[in-house]
Amino acid sequence: MSHVLGGTMHARTRIAAAVVAAVGALTLTACDTGSTVVDKPKNGAAADVDTGTGEDTAKKEKAPEIAKVGDTLALEGMDEGSELDVTVVKVADPAKSADEFMEPAAGKRLVGVQFKLVNTGKAAYSDSPSNGAQVADSEGQQFDATFGDITAGPSMASSLKLKPAAKGLGWIVFEVPEAAKIDTVQFTMNSGFADKTGEWKLR
């Protein structure tokens, strides 16, 4: 009797362990969706006019499809129906502080990037856009946004709420080393936690 009971308990233990392992595997699979960097413009090289000549066609085929200033990237958030068209409109480098008492630290300068966000999804957008923005220099050093207004124009709202089809426009400011050559700017929804990151080349 004891052997039968022991065997039954061992079997139940093995089944329970298998269930836990399966649930764990499913959880890992659900969480590990993979992050991607989006750098292909929504209206990239395909938007170029082709007049039908071989020369124009060759130029069209060679046209770079990496987003730069003025281009729009389509991004997705973590929630269903959460989507944005994000455009880097302008870059101010160096940027000048609009407050004489808020100057950059010694050996640093300000860089401003003007973003336009358009809610293309079905869900309302609510976030602090500057939390998901970064710039990087040619050495690969990344810099987060900082607080401050610049003379180039109004800052992006710190708490932006957009209903579907609504848009937001404003500058996000970064403080970087004086000698840094800023090469790219990135933007990610959900304060930087979404899987898709948009990237624009600035040089």
GROMACS .gro file of C-alpha atoms in nm:
model
  203
    1MET     CA    1   0.000   0.000   0.000
    2SER     CA    2   0.280   0.240   0.092
    3HIS     CA    3   0.458   0.166  -0.240
    4VAL     CA    4   0.140   0.246  -0.435
    5LEU     CA    5   0.082   0.567  -0.237
    6GLY     CA    6   0.446   0.671  -0.284
    7GLY     CA    7   0.427   0.608  -0.658
    8THR     CA    8   0.106   0.810  -0.684
    9MET     CA    9   0.262   1.104  -0.496
   10HIS     CA   10   0.572   1.094  -0.718
   11ALA     CA   11   0.354   1.090  -1.030
   12ARG     CA   12   0.153   1.389  -0.904
   13THR     CA   13   0.476   1.575  -0.827
   14ARG     CA   14   0.608   1.510  -1.178
   15ILE     CA   15   0.278   1.628  -1.333
   16ALA     CA   16   0.278   1.943  -1.120
   17ALA     CA   17   0.637   2.019  -1.216
   18ALA     CA   18   0.553   1.971  -1.583
   19VAL     CA   19   0.256   2.209  -1.554
   20VAL     CA   20   0.472   2.474  -1.383
   21ALA     CA   21   0.739   2.439  -1.652
   22ALA     CA   22   0.481   2.469  -1.930
   23VAL     CA   23   0.324   2.780  -1.774
   24GLY     CA   24   0.670   2.932  -1.731
   25ALA     CA   25   0.757   2.865  -2.093
   26LEU     CA   26   0.432   3.024  -2.210
   27THR     CA   27   0.497   3.329  -1.993
   28LEU     CA   28   0.848   3.371  -2.132
   29THR     CA   29   0.719   3.332  -2.487
   30ALA     CA   30   0.450   3.595  -2.430
   31CYS     CA   31   0.694   3.845  -2.278
   32ASP     CA   32   0.982   3.793  -2.518
   33THR     CA   33   0.825   3.950  -2.826
   34GLY     CA   34   1.156   4.108  -2.931
   35SER     CA   35   1.247   4.473  -2.972
   36THR     CA   36   1.298   4.626  -3.315
   37VAL     CA   37   1.440   4.954  -3.444
   38VAL     CA   38   1.232   5.112  -3.721
   39ASP     CA   39   1.428   5.341  -3.956
   40LYS     CA   40   1.238   5.306  -4.286
   41PRO     CA   41   1.033   5.622  -4.360
   42LYS     CA   42   0.660   5.582  -4.401
   43ASN     CA   43   0.696   5.765  -4.734
   44GLY     CA   44   1.050   5.668  -4.830
   45ALA     CA   45   1.224   5.629  -5.165
   46ALA     CA   46   0.905   5.493  -5.320
   47ALA     CA   47   0.763   5.845  -5.299
   48ASP     CA   48   1.022   5.972  -5.551
   49VAL     CA   49   0.887   6.058  -5.894
   50ASP     CA   50   0.995   5.818  -6.170
   51THR     CA   51   0.971   5.978  -6.516
   52GLY     CA   52   1.049   5.650  -6.690
   53THR     CA   53   1.410   5.716  -6.791
   54GLY     CA   54   1.682   5.473  -6.695
   55GLU     CA   55   1.871   5.745  -6.508
   56ASP     CA   56   1.572   5.832  -6.291
   57THR     CA   57   1.509   5.463  -6.219
   58ALA     CA   58   1.871   5.410  -6.114
   59LYS     CA   59   1.854   5.710  -5.881
   60LYS     CA   60   1.531   5.578  -5.735
   61GLU     CA   61   1.683   5.236  -5.669
   62LYS     CA   62   1.988   5.391  -5.503
   63ALA     CA   63   1.788   5.633  -5.287
   64PRO     CA   64   1.852   5.564  -4.919
   65GLU     CA   65   1.558   5.443  -4.714
   66ILE     CA   66   1.691   5.551  -4.376
   67ALA     CA   67   1.481   5.807  -4.193
   68LYS     CA   68   1.623   6.157  -4.160
   69VAL     CA   69   1.495   6.498  -4.052
   70GLY     CA   70   1.152   6.554  -4.207
   71ASP     CA   71   1.064   6.184  -4.234
   72THR     CA   72   0.778   6.005  -4.060
   73LEU     CA   73   0.799   5.665  -3.889
   74ALA     CA   74   0.499   5.450  -3.794
   75LEU     CA   75   0.533   5.320  -3.436
   76GLU     CA   76   0.324   5.098  -3.211
   77GLY     CA   77   0.268   5.103  -2.837
   78MET     CA   78   0.221   4.821  -2.590
   79ASP     CA   79  -0.160   4.842  -2.585
   80GLU     CA   80  -0.389   4.724  -2.863
   81GLY     CA   81  -0.481   5.010  -3.097
   82SER     CA   82  -0.196   5.228  -2.972
   83GLU     CA   83  -0.020   5.371  -3.280
   84LEU     CA   84   0.162   5.692  -3.369
   85ASP     CA   85   0.308   5.854  -3.677
   86VAL     CA   86   0.620   6.028  -3.546
   87THR     CA   87   0.806   6.292  -3.745
   88VAL     CA   88   1.134   6.464  -3.661
   89VAL     CA   89   1.046   6.809  -3.794
   90LYS     CA   90   1.354   7.017  -3.710
   91VAL     CA   91   1.681   7.001  -3.516
   92ALA     CA   92   1.845   7.292  -3.333
   93ASP     CA   93   2.213   7.218  -3.265
   94PRO     CA   94   2.328   7.403  -3.069
   95ALA     CA   95   2.006   7.523  -2.909
   96LYS     CA   96   1.983   7.833  -2.693
   97SER     CA   97   1.812   7.822  -2.355
   98ALA     CA   98   1.506   8.042  -2.326
   99ASP     CA   99   1.588   8.095  -1.957
  100GLU     CA  100   1.911   8.273  -1.868
  101PHE     CA  101   1.914   8.091  -1.535
  102MET     CA  102   1.893   7.745  -1.698
  103GLU     CA  103   2.214   7.730  -1.899
  104PRO     CA  104   2.386   7.395  -1.976
  105ALA     CA  105   2.661   7.280  -1.742
  106ALA     CA  106   3.024   7.363  -1.817
  107GLY     CA  107   3.150   7.161  -2.113
  108LYS     CA  108   2.795   7.083  -2.229
  109ARG     CA  109   2.557   7.221  -2.492
  110LEU     CA  110   2.186   7.193  -2.561
  111VAL     CA  111   2.038   7.013  -2.861
  112GLY     CA  112   1.671   7.050  -2.948
  113VAL     CA  113   1.463   6.812  -3.160
  114GLN     CA  114   1.112   6.911  -3.269
  115PHE     CA  115   0.876   6.612  -3.286
  116LYS     CA  116   0.528   6.587  -3.435
  117LEU     CA  117   0.312   6.303  -3.302
  118VAL     CA  118  -0.009   6.201  -3.477
  119ASN     CA  119  -0.236   5.943  -3.316
  120THR     CA  120  -0.314   5.699  -3.597
  121GLY     CA  121  -0.451   5.428  -3.368
  122LYS     CA  122  -0.794   5.354  -3.223
  123ALA     CA  123  -0.686   5.404  -2.861
  124ALA     CA  124  -0.621   5.736  -2.689
  125TYR     CA  125  -0.254   5.826  -2.644
  126SER     CA  126  -0.138   5.943  -2.300
  127ASP     CA  127   0.230   5.967  -2.214
  128SER     CA  128   0.526   6.191  -2.143
  129PRO     CA  129   0.699   6.189  -2.485
  130SER     CA  130   1.036   6.311  -2.356
  131ASN     CA  131   1.071   5.993  -2.147
  132GLY     CA  132   1.095   5.789  -2.467
  133ALA     CA  133   1.339   6.015  -2.655
  134GLN     CA  134   1.719   5.980  -2.679
  135VAL     CA  135   1.999   6.112  -2.894
  136ALA     CA  136   2.327   5.933  -2.966
  137ASP     CA  137   2.664   6.060  -3.085
  138SER     CA  138   2.898   5.909  -3.343
  139GLU     CA  139   3.074   5.715  -3.065
  140GLY     CA  140   2.752   5.543  -2.960
  141GLN     CA  141   2.700   5.739  -2.637
  142GLN     CA  142   2.331   5.794  -2.566
  143PHE     CA  143   2.176   6.091  -2.388
  144ASP     CA  144   1.828   6.119  -2.236
  145ALA     CA  145   1.608   6.426  -2.257
  146THR     CA  146   1.641   6.703  -2.002
  147PHE     CA  147   1.402   6.968  -1.872
  148GLY     CA  148   1.423   7.313  -2.025
  149ASP     CA  149   1.282   7.550  -2.283
  150ILE     CA  150   1.475   7.675  -2.585
  151THR     CA  151   1.434   7.981  -2.804
  152ALA     CA  152   1.357   7.766  -3.111
  153GLY     CA  153   0.996   7.722  -2.999
  154PRO     CA  154   0.751   7.573  -2.746
  155SER     CA  155   0.848   7.253  -2.567
  156MET     CA  156   0.659   6.928  -2.610
  157ALA     CA  157   0.398   6.888  -2.336
  158SER     CA  158   0.528   6.687  -2.041
  159SER     CA  159   0.194   6.505  -2.022
  160LEU     CA  160   0.048   6.466  -2.370
  161LYS     CA  161  -0.299   6.325  -2.430
  162LEU     CA  162  -0.420   6.269  -2.786
  163LYS     CA  163  -0.749   6.124  -2.902
  164PRO     CA  164  -0.744   5.928  -3.230
  165ALA     CA  165  -0.642   6.152  -3.525
  166ALA     CA  166  -0.519   6.429  -3.291
  167LYS     CA  167  -0.162   6.559  -3.309
  168GLY     CA  168   0.100   6.711  -3.081
  169LEU     CA  169   0.399   6.927  -3.173
  170GLY     CA  170   0.690   7.047  -2.961
  171TRP     CA  171   1.061   7.052  -2.888
  172ILE     CA  172   1.242   6.796  -2.671
  173VAL     CA  173   1.575   6.913  -2.531
  174PHE     CA  174   1.895   6.718  -2.464
  175GLU     CA  175   2.213   6.820  -2.282
  176VAL     CA  176   2.522   6.667  -2.446
  177PRO     CA  177   2.900   6.711  -2.425
  178GLU     CA  178   3.025   7.016  -2.615
  179ALA     CA  179   3.240   6.804  -2.848
  180ALA     CA  180   2.981   6.530  -2.913
  181LYS     CA  181   2.878   6.481  -3.276
  182ILE     CA  182   2.511   6.394  -3.250
  183ASP     CA  183   2.437   6.126  -3.509
  184THR     CA  184   2.090   5.983  -3.439
  185VAL     CA  185   1.772   6.048  -3.244
  186GLN     CA  186   1.536   5.775  -3.122
  187PHE     CA  187   1.176   5.774  -3.002
  188THR     CA  188   0.989   5.491  -2.829
  189MET     CA  189   0.628   5.489  -2.711
  190ASN     CA  190   0.518   5.404  -2.356
  191SER     CA  191   0.797   5.616  -2.205
  192GLY     CA  192   1.057   5.401  -2.377
  193PHE     CA  193   0.913   5.059  -2.292
  194ALA     CA  194   0.737   4.970  -2.620
  195ASP     CA  195   0.900   4.714  -2.850
  196LYS     CA  196   0.931   4.938  -3.156
  197THR     CA  197   1.184   5.221  -3.151
  198GLY     CA  198   1.200   5.482  -3.426
  199GLU     CA  199   1.543   5.606  -3.533
  200TRP     CA  200   1.639   5.903  -3.751
  201LYS     CA  201   1.985   5.989  -3.888
  202LEU     CA  202   2.083   6.350  -3.823
  203ARG     CA  203   2.417   6.352  -4.009
   0.00000   0.00000   0.00000
